Every structure is written in C-alpha cells, then in structure tokens.
Amino acid sequence: RRPVRHHDEDAALLIDHSGSMAGRPMKIAALTVEIFARVLERCGVKCEVLGFTTREWDGGEPARQWADAGYPESPGRLNALEHIVIKGADVPWRRARLALGLFLRDEMLKENIDGEALTWAHRRLLARPEQRRILVVVSDGTPMDEATFAANGFDYLDGHLAAVVQQIERRSPVKLAAIGIGHDVSQFYANATRIKTIDELGPALTATLTELLGE
C-alpha cells in the first residue's frame, strides 16, 4: 500500500540533549527519530529535528560575567544555550542522516533549559509556510541548570517553561505536545504523555503524531 500523503504540514521534534540522556537513551532516541523522519518524509510531511542543551555544566560564561559584576540580584539564566538543528524542514533525510551523530556525542550533553528551547523551536515553526504545524517535545526531566537555580530559586526555570507553554497553547496556531521519559510533563503541557523508559518512545511518538496529524 502507498502511504497516505499529507500536504501543507510541518512536524518538528524537539529532543532533550541533557546529560541524563547520555548512553543508551540517546541511541534509542536517534533510531526512533530516524524512523519517524523517514516515514513523515514519505508521507509528504515536512519534518524538522532539533535538540537542546547548554554549553557547560553548572553555569558558564554568563555565570562568570555575573560574578565579575559583583553578583547582582536576580541575574536570570547563568548558562549559555546550545540549540542544535539536526535536520531542517527542507533538508531531505538522506542529506541530514549524518547529523544523527549529534545524538551520540555524550560530551555535548549537559544541562537542559526547556523554556528557551521551546521558544526557539516555536519561532522556527511560525516562520514556516505550511498551514498546519506540529511541535512535539521529548524530555526526561524538568528544566535544570544548577547555577541558575542557585541564583534565582528552584522554581525559576519551571515557571518560565510553564509561561511559554501556556502562551503557545492559548495563542499559537502551532499544535503542541510533549512526551516525558520517566517524568510527568503534564504539569507543564496540556497534551502530555508519560512513558516509563526510552524503549516506549516509538509507540508514544506514533500515538502523538497520529493524533495531531489526524485532527
């Protein structure tokens, strides 16, 4: 049977590249993403694969600049972001496949600042010409950066993520969903799925994309 073809649709997968995903979880994520990117491409759905982490552990250049300035109150984020484009929406999978190696470089997997990564991925989708746009976030935990927590309080990054999600869900044409690996992400996302282990990612992603593409 020929696959059903979807036209004028764009699906973005935003994958947590934090240190807790190192090793087998990232290998499974890479294989799963490859399968879905190829299937979506066959079905005529544009597909973008994105990742997010930070450049250093426990703060970075922003933290050093904060220290040099005398530790002013409420400094905000204290780590530099690392946002990764593994596959752009207009890039055929055969050309993007080598970038799967970015899933397997454990040395680049550090902290996760979800709110700003979600804002970045959402803006990329808003700039796309497709009529229907879908964003699925895959994460194994809440936002985490020790330096930012220590300076701003432990609810700082959680509060920012909640505000970003709420704005997208209420005002954006982009359909948003999230899959939490061993973690309940329903505290942030209205359309949320919790899986126990990375091995359940394939079926969970199948169900999520089928629901969103079938609406």
Short mmCIF file of C-alpha atoms in Angstrom, two decimals:
data_model
loop_
_atom_site.label_atom_id
_atom_site.label_comp_id
_atom_site.label_asym_id
_atom_site.label_seq_id
_atom_site.Cartn_x
_atom_site.Cartn_y
_atom_site.Cartn_z
CA ARG A 1 0.00 0.00 0.00
CA ARG A 2 1.10 3.52 -0.70
CA PRO A 3 1.35 5.77 2.37
CA VAL A 4 -1.31 8.43 2.80
CA ARG A 5 0.22 11.73 1.76
CA HIS A 6 -0.22 14.84 3.88
CA HIS A 7 0.34 18.18 2.22
CA ASP A 8 1.00 21.57 3.76
CA GLU A 9 2.04 20.13 7.14
CA ASP A 10 5.21 20.52 9.18
CA ALA A 11 6.17 18.47 12.26
CA ALA A 12 9.09 19.43 14.49
CA LEU A 13 10.64 17.10 17.07
CA LEU A 14 12.47 18.89 19.90
CA ILE A 15 14.70 16.41 21.76
CA ASP A 16 16.24 16.92 25.19
CA HIS A 17 20.05 16.59 24.90
CA SER A 18 20.79 16.83 28.62
CA GLY A 19 23.40 14.69 30.38
CA SER A 20 20.80 12.36 31.86
CA MET A 21 20.03 11.18 28.33
CA ALA A 22 23.62 10.01 27.70
CA GLY A 23 24.31 6.49 26.52
CA ARG A 24 21.54 4.08 25.62
CA PRO A 25 18.65 6.62 25.88
CA MET A 26 20.19 8.81 23.19
CA LYS A 27 20.95 5.83 20.96
CA ILE A 28 17.31 4.73 21.14
CA ALA A 29 16.17 8.32 20.57
CA ALA A 30 18.38 8.57 17.48
CA LEU A 31 17.00 5.36 15.97
CA THR A 32 13.43 6.39 16.75
CA VAL A 33 13.86 9.84 15.24
CA GLU A 34 15.40 8.36 12.10
CA ILE A 35 12.42 6.08 11.58
CA PHE A 36 9.88 8.86 12.08
CA ALA A 37 11.73 11.38 9.95
CA ARG A 38 11.81 8.90 7.06
CA VAL A 39 8.15 7.95 7.44
CA LEU A 40 7.00 11.57 7.65
CA GLU A 41 9.05 12.43 4.59
CA ARG A 42 7.44 9.56 2.64
CA CYS A 43 4.04 10.85 3.67
CA GLY A 44 4.82 14.34 2.40
CA VAL A 45 5.02 15.91 5.87
CA LYS A 46 7.89 18.33 6.36
CA CYS A 47 9.96 17.24 9.36
CA GLU A 48 12.43 19.12 11.49
CA VAL A 49 14.59 17.50 14.19
CA LEU A 50 16.00 19.81 16.86
CA GLY A 51 17.98 19.35 20.06
CA PHE A 52 18.73 21.47 23.10
CA THR A 53 21.32 21.53 25.88
CA THR A 54 23.82 24.01 27.37
CA ARG A 55 27.44 24.72 26.56
CA GLU A 56 28.80 23.99 30.03
CA TRP A 57 27.92 22.30 33.32
CA ASP A 58 26.76 24.30 36.35
CA GLY A 59 26.79 27.69 34.68
CA GLY A 60 29.09 29.06 32.03
CA GLU A 61 30.23 32.38 30.62
CA PRO A 62 27.05 34.17 31.83
CA ALA A 63 27.81 32.94 35.38
CA ARG A 64 31.38 34.23 35.16
CA GLN A 65 30.17 37.60 33.93
CA TRP A 66 27.68 37.71 36.81
CA ALA A 67 30.48 37.02 39.29
CA ASP A 68 32.68 39.72 37.73
CA ALA A 69 29.79 42.19 38.13
CA GLY A 70 29.62 41.53 41.88
CA TYR A 71 26.71 39.04 41.98
CA PRO A 72 23.75 41.39 41.42
CA GLU A 73 20.34 40.06 42.46
CA SER A 74 18.01 38.18 40.08
CA PRO A 75 20.56 37.61 37.31
CA GLY A 76 18.37 35.26 35.21
CA ARG A 77 19.84 32.39 33.22
CA LEU A 78 23.51 31.76 34.04
CA ASN A 79 24.47 29.30 31.34
CA ALA A 80 24.97 29.61 27.59
CA LEU A 81 22.42 27.79 25.45
CA GLU A 82 23.22 25.16 22.83
CA HIS A 83 20.43 24.73 20.30
CA ILE A 84 21.03 22.12 17.62
CA VAL A 85 19.49 21.72 14.16
CA ILE A 86 19.87 18.04 13.33
CA LYS A 87 17.53 18.18 10.34
CA GLY A 88 15.96 21.27 8.81
CA ALA A 89 12.44 21.04 7.42
CA ASP A 90 13.59 21.47 3.81
CA VAL A 91 16.58 19.11 4.06
CA PRO A 92 15.99 15.57 2.70
CA TRP A 93 16.71 12.86 5.25
CA ARG A 94 19.43 11.32 3.09
CA ARG A 95 21.41 14.55 3.49
CA ALA A 96 20.65 15.02 7.20
CA ARG A 97 21.31 11.45 8.32
CA LEU A 98 24.97 12.05 9.22
CA ALA A 99 23.85 14.61 11.79
CA LEU A 100 22.43 11.72 13.84
CA GLY A 101 25.92 11.56 15.30
CA LEU A 102 24.98 14.61 17.36
CA PHE A 103 22.77 12.29 19.41
CA LEU A 104 25.73 10.10 20.26
CA ARG A 105 28.31 12.66 21.39
CA ASP A 106 27.99 12.31 25.16
CA GLU A 107 30.42 15.17 25.76
CA MET A 108 27.92 17.70 24.42
CA LEU A 109 25.05 16.53 26.65
CA LYS A 110 24.87 18.85 29.66
CA GLU A 111 22.01 20.84 31.25
CA ASN A 112 18.51 21.44 29.86
CA ILE A 113 16.76 24.81 29.78
CA ASP A 114 13.45 23.84 28.22
CA GLY A 115 11.59 27.16 28.12
CA GLU A 116 14.01 28.96 25.82
CA ALA A 117 14.46 25.86 23.65
CA LEU A 118 10.71 25.66 23.21
CA THR A 119 10.55 29.37 22.32
CA TRP A 120 13.30 28.85 19.71
CA ALA A 121 11.64 25.80 18.13
CA HIS A 122 8.24 27.52 18.12
CA ARG A 123 9.64 30.59 16.33
CA ARG A 124 11.18 28.36 13.69
CA LEU A 125 7.78 26.76 13.06
CA LEU A 126 5.99 30.12 12.93
CA ALA A 127 8.35 31.17 10.14
CA ARG A 128 7.37 28.14 8.06
CA PRO A 129 4.84 28.48 5.19
CA GLU A 130 2.92 25.27 5.96
CA GLN A 131 -0.68 25.69 7.04
CA ARG A 132 -0.58 23.09 9.84
CA ARG A 133 2.39 22.98 12.19
CA ILE A 134 3.08 20.50 14.98
CA LEU A 135 5.71 20.58 17.73
CA VAL A 136 6.49 17.53 19.89
CA VAL A 137 8.90 17.88 22.82
CA VAL A 138 10.72 14.82 24.18
CA SER A 139 12.31 15.33 27.61
CA ASP A 140 13.38 13.17 30.55
CA GLY A 141 13.09 15.81 33.26
CA THR A 142 12.26 19.33 34.33
CA PRO A 143 14.49 22.26 33.34
CA MET A 144 17.85 22.08 35.09
CA ASP A 145 20.84 24.38 35.47
CA GLU A 146 22.46 24.45 38.90
CA ALA A 147 23.94 27.94 38.66
CA THR A 148 20.64 29.44 37.52
CA PHE A 149 18.78 27.66 40.31
CA ALA A 150 21.22 28.80 42.97
CA ALA A 151 20.94 32.45 41.96
CA ASN A 152 17.24 32.68 41.12
CA GLY A 153 15.45 29.96 43.08
CA PHE A 154 14.46 26.43 42.14
CA ASP A 155 11.16 27.43 40.54
CA TYR A 156 12.70 29.96 38.15
CA LEU A 157 13.16 27.74 35.09
CA ASP A 158 9.97 25.77 35.77
CA GLY A 159 7.98 29.00 35.91
CA HIS A 160 9.44 30.21 32.64
CA LEU A 161 8.68 26.92 30.87
CA ALA A 162 5.10 26.95 32.19
CA ALA A 163 4.60 30.51 30.91
CA VAL A 164 5.99 29.67 27.45
CA VAL A 165 3.80 26.55 27.14
CA GLN A 166 0.71 28.44 28.26
CA GLN A 167 1.24 31.18 25.69
CA ILE A 168 1.72 28.68 22.85
CA GLU A 169 -1.28 26.59 23.85
CA ARG A 170 -3.57 29.60 24.15
CA ARG A 171 -2.45 31.84 21.32
CA SER A 172 -0.38 29.98 18.74
CA PRO A 173 -1.54 28.13 15.61
CA VAL A 174 1.15 25.54 16.39
CA LYS A 175 -0.17 22.32 17.93
CA LEU A 176 1.99 21.37 20.92
CA ALA A 177 2.52 18.03 22.68
CA ALA A 178 5.15 16.55 24.97
CA ILE A 179 6.45 13.11 25.90
CA GLY A 180 8.11 12.72 29.31
CA ILE A 181 10.55 9.84 29.74
CA GLY A 182 10.12 8.62 33.31
CA HIS A 183 8.75 12.02 34.18
CA ASP A 184 5.26 13.51 34.33
CA VAL A 185 5.25 16.52 31.98
CA SER A 186 1.51 17.13 32.41
CA GLN A 187 2.39 19.78 34.99
CA PHE A 188 3.53 21.89 32.03
CA TYR A 189 1.76 20.59 28.91
CA ALA A 190 -1.97 20.02 28.36
CA ASN A 191 -1.24 17.34 25.75
CA ALA A 192 1.25 15.19 27.64
CA THR A 193 2.30 11.54 27.61
CA ARG A 194 4.41 9.83 30.23
CA ILE A 195 6.46 6.76 29.37
CA LYS A 196 8.43 4.65 31.82
CA THR A 197 11.53 4.03 29.72
CA ILE A 198 13.11 5.18 26.46
CA ASP A 199 12.02 1.86 24.88
CA GLU A 200 8.43 3.15 24.84
CA LEU A 201 9.32 6.26 22.83
CA GLY A 202 8.40 4.76 19.44
CA PRO A 203 4.81 3.80 20.32
CA ALA A 204 4.30 7.06 22.24
CA LEU A 205 5.55 9.14 19.33
CA THR A 206 3.37 7.15 16.94
CA ALA A 207 0.27 7.83 19.03
CA THR A 208 1.09 11.53 19.49
CA LEU A 209 1.81 12.24 15.83
CA THR A 210 -1.20 10.19 14.68
CA GLU A 211 -3.46 12.22 16.95
CA LEU A 212 -2.04 15.59 15.89
CA LEU A 213 -1.85 14.82 12.17
CA GLY A 214 -5.29 13.24 12.23
CA GLU A 215 -7.07 16.23 13.82
#
